Every structure is written in structure tokens, then in C-alpha cells.
Coordinates of C-alpha atoms and ligand atoms in Angstrom, one line a residue:
M1 CA 12.8 32.3 10.5
P2 CA 11.1 35.7 10.9
P3 CA 9.0 36.2 14.0
D4 CA 5.3 35.8 13.3
S5 CA 3.8 37.5 16.4
S6 CA 1.8 40.0 14.3
S7 CA 0.9 37.4 11.6
R8 CA -2.7 37.3 10.5
V9 CA -3.3 33.7 9.5
L10 CA -6.3 32.1 7.9
I11 CA -6.5 28.3 8.2
I12 CA -9.0 26.4 6.2
G13 CA -9.7 22.9 7.5
A14 CA -8.3 23.8 10.9
T15 CA -9.7 20.7 12.6
S16 CA -7.3 18.6 10.5
A17 CA -4.7 16.9 12.7
I18 CA -1.8 18.4 10.6
A19 CA -3.4 21.9 10.5
A20 CA -4.1 21.9 14.2
E21 CA -0.5 21.3 14.9
T22 CA 0.6 24.0 12.4
A23 CA -1.8 26.3 14.2
R24 CA -0.2 25.5 17.5
A25 CA 3.1 26.7 16.2
Y26 CA 1.5 30.0 15.0
A27 CA -0.2 30.4 18.4
A28 CA 3.1 29.9 20.2
H29 CA 4.3 32.9 18.3
G30 CA 1.3 35.0 19.2
A31 CA -0.3 35.0 15.8
R32 CA -3.9 36.3 15.1
L33 CA -5.8 33.4 13.7
F34 CA -9.0 32.9 11.6
L35 CA -10.0 29.2 11.5
T36 CA -12.6 27.4 9.4
G37 CA -13.8 23.8 9.8
R38 CA -16.9 21.8 9.0
N39 CA -17.7 20.7 12.5
G40 CA -18.5 23.7 14.8
G41 CA -17.9 21.9 18.1
R42 CA -14.5 20.5 17.1
L43 CA -13.5 23.9 15.6
E44 CA -14.3 25.7 18.9
A45 CA -12.2 23.1 20.8
V46 CA -9.2 23.7 18.5
A47 CA -9.8 27.5 18.9
A48 CA -9.9 27.2 22.7
D49 CA -6.6 25.2 22.7
L50 CA -4.9 27.9 20.5
R51 CA -6.0 30.7 22.8
V52 CA -4.4 28.9 25.8
R53 CA -1.3 28.4 23.7
G54 CA -0.7 32.1 23.1
A55 CA -2.7 33.1 20.0
T56 CA -3.4 36.9 20.2
T57 CA -6.9 36.4 18.8
V58 CA -8.8 33.4 17.3
D59 CA -11.9 33.9 15.2
T60 CA -13.8 31.0 13.7
A61 CA -16.3 30.2 10.9
V62 CA -18.0 27.0 10.1
L63 CA -17.4 26.1 6.5
D64 CA -18.2 23.0 4.4
V65 CA -15.8 23.6 1.4
T66 CA -18.2 21.8 -1.0
D67 CA -20.3 25.0 -0.9
H68 CA -18.2 27.1 -3.2
R69 CA -20.2 30.3 -2.6
Q70 CA -19.5 29.9 1.1
C71 CA -15.8 29.5 0.3
Q72 CA -15.7 33.0 -1.2
E73 CA -17.6 34.4 1.8
A74 CA -15.2 32.8 4.3
V75 CA -12.3 34.4 2.5
E76 CA -14.0 37.8 2.7
A77 CA -15.0 37.3 6.4
A78 CA -11.4 36.4 7.3
W79 CA -10.0 39.3 5.4
A80 CA -12.4 41.7 7.1
A81 CA -11.9 40.3 10.6
L82 CA -8.1 40.5 10.5
G83 CA -7.9 43.7 8.3
G84 CA -6.0 41.6 5.6
L85 CA -4.0 38.4 5.8
D86 CA -0.3 37.6 5.9
V87 CA -0.8 33.8 5.4
A88 CA -3.7 31.7 4.0
F89 CA -3.2 28.0 4.7
V90 CA -5.5 25.5 3.0
A91 CA -5.4 22.0 4.7
H92 CA -8.7 20.2 4.3
G93 CA -8.9 16.9 2.3
V94 CA -10.4 13.4 2.2
L95 CA -8.8 10.1 1.3
P96 CA -11.4 8.3 -0.8
D97 CA -11.8 4.6 -1.2
Q98 CA -10.2 3.9 -4.6
A99 CA -12.2 0.7 -5.2
R100 CA -15.5 2.4 -4.5
C101 CA -14.5 5.4 -6.7
Q102 CA -13.8 2.9 -9.6
G103 CA -17.4 1.7 -9.3
S104 CA -19.1 5.1 -8.8
V105 CA -18.8 8.3 -10.8
A106 CA -20.6 10.1 -7.9
E107 CA -17.9 9.0 -5.4
T108 CA -15.1 10.0 -7.7
V109 CA -16.6 13.4 -8.4
A110 CA -17.2 14.0 -4.7
A111 CA -13.6 13.2 -3.9
L112 CA -12.3 15.4 -6.7
D113 CA -14.5 18.2 -5.4
V114 CA -13.2 18.2 -1.9
N115 CA -9.6 17.6 -2.8
F116 CA -9.4 19.9 -5.9
T117 CA -12.4 22.0 -7.0
S118 CA -13.1 23.3 -3.5
V119 CA -9.5 24.4 -3.1
I120 CA -9.7 26.3 -6.4
A121 CA -12.9 28.0 -5.1
L122 CA -10.8 29.2 -2.2
L123 CA -7.6 30.1 -4.1
T124 CA -9.4 32.2 -6.7
P125 CA -10.6 34.9 -4.3
L126 CA -7.5 34.5 -2.1
A127 CA -5.2 35.0 -5.1
N128 CA -7.0 38.2 -6.2
R129 CA -6.9 39.6 -2.6
F130 CA -3.2 38.8 -2.1
E131 CA -2.3 40.1 -5.6
A132 CA -4.0 43.4 -4.9
A133 CA -2.3 43.7 -1.5
R134 CA 1.1 42.8 -3.0
H135 CA 2.1 41.0 0.1
G136 CA 1.7 37.6 1.9
C137 CA 1.7 33.9 1.4
I138 CA -0.7 31.2 0.2
A139 CA 0.1 27.7 1.4
V140 CA -1.7 24.5 0.4
I141 CA -1.4 20.9 1.4
T142 CA -1.2 18.5 -1.6
S143 CA 0.5 15.1 -1.2
V144 CA 3.3 12.9 -2.4
A145 CA 0.4 10.9 -4.0
G146 CA 0.1 13.7 -6.6
D147 CA 3.7 13.1 -7.8
R148 CA 2.8 9.9 -9.7
G149 CA -0.4 8.0 -10.3
R150 CA -0.7 4.6 -8.7
Q151 CA -3.4 2.0 -9.1
S152 CA -4.2 2.0 -5.3
N153 CA -5.1 5.7 -5.1
Y154 CA -5.1 7.5 -8.4
V155 CA -8.4 9.4 -7.8
Y156 CA -6.8 11.1 -4.8
G157 CA -3.5 11.4 -6.6
A158 CA -5.1 13.0 -9.6
A159 CA -6.8 15.7 -7.4
K160 CA -3.5 16.4 -5.6
G161 CA -1.5 16.3 -8.8
G162 CA -3.8 18.7 -10.5
L163 CA -3.6 21.0 -7.4
D164 CA 0.1 20.8 -7.6
R165 CA 0.1 22.1 -11.2
F166 CA -2.5 24.8 -10.4
L167 CA -0.2 26.0 -7.6
Q168 CA 2.8 26.1 -9.9
G169 CA 0.9 28.5 -12.2
L170 CA -0.3 30.6 -9.3
R171 CA 3.2 30.8 -7.9
N172 CA 4.4 32.1 -11.3
R173 CA 1.6 34.6 -11.4
L174 CA 1.8 35.9 -7.9
Y175 CA 5.6 36.1 -7.8
H176 CA 5.4 39.3 -9.8
A177 CA 3.2 40.8 -7.0
G178 CA 5.6 39.8 -4.2
V179 CA 3.2 37.0 -3.0
A180 CA 4.6 33.5 -2.1
V181 CA 2.8 30.3 -2.9
V182 CA 4.0 27.3 -0.9
T183 CA 3.1 23.7 -2.0
L184 CA 3.3 21.3 1.0
K185 CA 3.6 17.6 0.1
P186 CA 3.3 15.3 3.1
G187 CA 4.0 11.6 2.9
F188 CA 2.3 9.2 5.4
V189 CA 1.2 11.1 8.5
D190 CA -0.5 9.5 11.5
T191 CA -3.9 11.3 11.5
P192 CA -7.6 10.3 11.4
M193 CA -7.3 10.3 7.6
T194 CA -4.9 7.3 7.6
A195 CA -6.5 5.5 10.5
G196 CA -7.3 2.6 8.2
L197 CA -3.7 2.2 6.9
K198 CA -1.1 -0.1 8.5
R199 CA 1.5 2.0 10.3
G200 CA 5.2 1.7 9.1
P201 CA 8.6 3.3 9.5
L202 CA 7.8 6.1 7.0
F203 CA 4.9 7.4 9.1
A204 CA 5.4 10.8 10.7
T205 CA 3.5 12.1 13.7
A206 CA 1.0 15.0 13.1
R207 CA 3.1 17.1 15.4
R208 CA 6.2 16.6 13.3
A209 CA 4.3 17.3 10.1
G210 CA 2.6 20.4 11.5
R211 CA 5.9 21.9 12.7
A212 CA 7.5 21.1 9.3
V213 CA 4.6 22.8 7.6
H214 CA 4.9 25.9 9.8
R215 CA 8.6 26.1 9.1
A216 CA 8.1 25.7 5.3
I217 CA 5.5 28.5 5.3
E218 CA 7.6 30.9 7.4
R219 CA 10.6 30.2 5.1
R220 CA 8.4 30.8 2.0
R221 CA 9.5 27.5 0.4
D222 CA 8.2 26.9 -3.1
V223 CA 7.7 23.2 -2.6
A224 CA 8.3 21.4 0.7
Y225 CA 8.2 17.6 1.2
V226 CA 6.9 16.7 4.8
P227 CA 9.1 15.3 6.3
W228 CA 12.0 16.2 4.1
F229 CA 13.0 12.6 3.3
W230 CA 10.1 12.2 0.9
R231 CA 11.9 14.5 -1.6
P232 CA 14.6 11.9 -2.5
I233 CA 12.0 9.1 -2.3
M234 CA 9.7 10.8 -4.7
W235 CA 12.6 11.8 -7.0
L236 CA 13.3 8.1 -7.4
I237 CA 9.7 7.1 -7.9
R238 CA 9.3 9.8 -10.5
A239 CA 12.5 8.7 -12.2
L240 CA 11.2 5.2 -12.9
P241 CA 10.4 4.9 -16.6
E242 CA 6.6 4.4 -17.3
F243 CA 7.2 1.0 -19.0
V244 CA 8.6 -0.2 -15.7
F245 CA 6.3 1.6 -13.4
K246 CA 3.1 0.3 -15.1
R247 CA 4.1 -3.3 -14.3
L248 CA 4.4 -2.6 -10.5
R249 CA 1.5 -3.3 -8.1
L250 CA 1.6 0.0 -6.1
Ligands
NAP1 N1 -2.4 12.0 6.7 C1 -1.6 11.8 5.7 O1 -0.9 10.7 5.6 C2 -1.6 12.8 4.5 C3 -0.6 12.6 3.5 C4 -0.6 13.5 2.5 C5 -1.4 14.5 2.4 N2 -2.4 14.7 3.4 C6 -3.2 15.9 3.4 O2 -3.1 16.6 4.5 C7 -4.3 17.4 4.7 C8 -4.8 17.3 6.2 O3 -5.1 15.9 6.4 P1 -4.9 15.2 7.8 O4 -3.9 14.1 7.6 O5 -4.6 16.2 8.9 O6 -6.3 14.4 8.0 P2 -7.6 14.8 9.0 O7 -7.1 15.0 10.4 O8 -8.5 13.6 8.7 O9 -8.1 16.1 8.4 C9 -8.9 16.2 7.2 C10 -9.7 17.5 7.4 O10 -10.4 17.8 6.2 C11 -11.7 18.3 6.6 N3 -12.7 18.1 5.6 C12 -13.0 17.0 4.8 N4 -14.1 17.3 4.0 C13 -14.4 18.6 4.3 C14 -15.4 19.4 3.8 N5 -16.3 19.1 2.8 N6 -15.5 20.7 4.3 C15 -14.6 21.1 5.2 N7 -13.7 20.4 5.7 C16 -13.6 19.1 5.3 C17 -12.0 17.3 7.8 O11 -13.1 17.9 8.5 P3 -14.1 16.8 9.4 O12 -13.2 16.4 10.5 O13 -15.2 17.7 9.7 O14 -14.3 15.7 8.5 C18 -10.7 17.4 8.5 O15 -10.6 18.5 9.3 C19 -5.3 16.9 3.7 O16 -5.3 17.8 2.6 C20 -4.7 15.5 3.2 O17 -5.1 15.2 2.0 C21 -2.4 13.8 4.5

């Protein structure tokens, strides 16, 4: 893995448990960080932790990603503050209540906005900047839930699956400019997002997930399952024929 002591890293949704652990790995290598988060107080707490852990500099900006104009401004602010970027890591997301979404267009659209549209609002200016710089890496957290639609969470899965396809196209475009696009697909991770779910053997800690994310970004993986064992699991799940899959209660 190349040293990242001079890395200039933008992290969107830096107060996420997985992102904060990824940021700690960057801080330990002395990276220069620009963090955004919706909650200013929690963002400053994450920034203070990263300064203590060795980050060379840590800048912050409060950003609610549902404000698409602010998304563009945050990208520009980070680019200006760090004199360009080596890595942009997009981590924010919400796990909507599937049953409530089925009864409410507004809830469904809000979930799609945070998990899909807002990410596109960030990736559009980021891609143009990186393409012009002909250098760097864009990394985005999607989910194993995007690999196949299931009755228990297909609104979330649709957003993450759509994002997965967007990233595929972006990777193909930016490859020709020497820019990497990394798709990160966690399975179950023990974070505030999954606080309502029953814990099981497939759950990973946020620390394990964050370190795996850092490794995947630094190795410029195209698609990384987090932890790795989700790759064979999802291969099997995708391989089930639809006429069988539709009968399951998943
Ligand atoms: N945990 C899992 O099992 C799992 C599995 C697969 C994929 N993922 C994905 O991993 C990523 C990180 O999630 P996590 O597990 O670390 O959960 P988390 O700790 O709950 O983090 C979610 C983050 O998203 C932020 N966010 C939500 N809405 C936002 C908005 N409108 N504007 C700005 N930020 C917003 C939250 O900010 P606030 O704290 O201010 O709400 C929070 O920092 C997400 O993309 C999630 O979909 C998680």
C-alpha cells in the first residue's frame, strides 16, 4: 500500500461510524483532511480526534447533502482549501423504514434523495475536477443491499443499486483520465444506522469496516466487499434464478 502522508482527502458524511474509522486510518498516516457532516458539534468532535491521531491538517464544513447547491460549494471549498484532492470519499446514507416508504411517496423520495440523488450532486462536480486534474480517486459507499432487490429493503436497495451502476459508468469514463473510482459494498456493520437490527455473526465492527475501506481505497480496488466474505455470499444470492428468488421472504 503506498504511503498516504501527503494525501489530501475529502470525506463527505465524516460523522458516520464507518467514515470516522476510515478517517482515523488516514490520520494515522498524516493525511490532510477536509471533512463534511450535517451536525457541526459532532463534526468538530471527529476533527479533534483526528488531529490527536496524527492528521497533518483537518478542515471542516457543515453540509446537509439534501441541499444540492451546497454539495457543489462543499466540493469547491475542499478543492480550494487543500489545493486539489487525491481522494474524495462519500460515506453518508440513511436506512429508511421500508414499510413506511411503501405508504408514503414523500418518505420514499426523501430516502432516494439522501442515498442516491445527493451523491450524484457531489459526484458530478467531483468527477469534472478529477478528470481535469487527471489524477486521484473517488470512493463511494454503496451496499450489498444494492446487489439484489429484497422485499424488506428495496427502497434502500434501489438507491444503492442505482449508485452502483452510476459508479460503473463513471469508472469507465474516468479510467481514461487516470482517475480511479472505488465502489465499497459493506454488509452488516455495527453502527448507529443498524441500531434497530438484531446482531448476528455476519456483523462487522465499524473499526473493521473502516480499515477495510481505507485499504480498498489505497489499493484503488474497483469494487470492494466489506468485509471480503460478502463477495461469495452476494455471488450466491445474485446467482439464484428470479423464479426462485421471488418466492423467498427476505
Ligand atoms: N451499517 C451498515 O450495516 C451498512 C451496510 C451497508 C452500507 N452502509 C452504508 O455505509 C454508509 C455509512 O453508514 P454507517 O453505517 O456508518 O451509519 P451512520 O453512522 O448512521 O452514518 C450515517 C451518516 O450519514 C449522515 N447523513 C444522513 N443524512 C444526511 C444528510 N441529509 N446530510 C448529511 N449527512 C447525512 C449521518 O449524519 P447525522 O449523524 O447527522 O444523521 C451520518 O453521519 C452509508 O452510506 C450506509 O448506507 C452501512
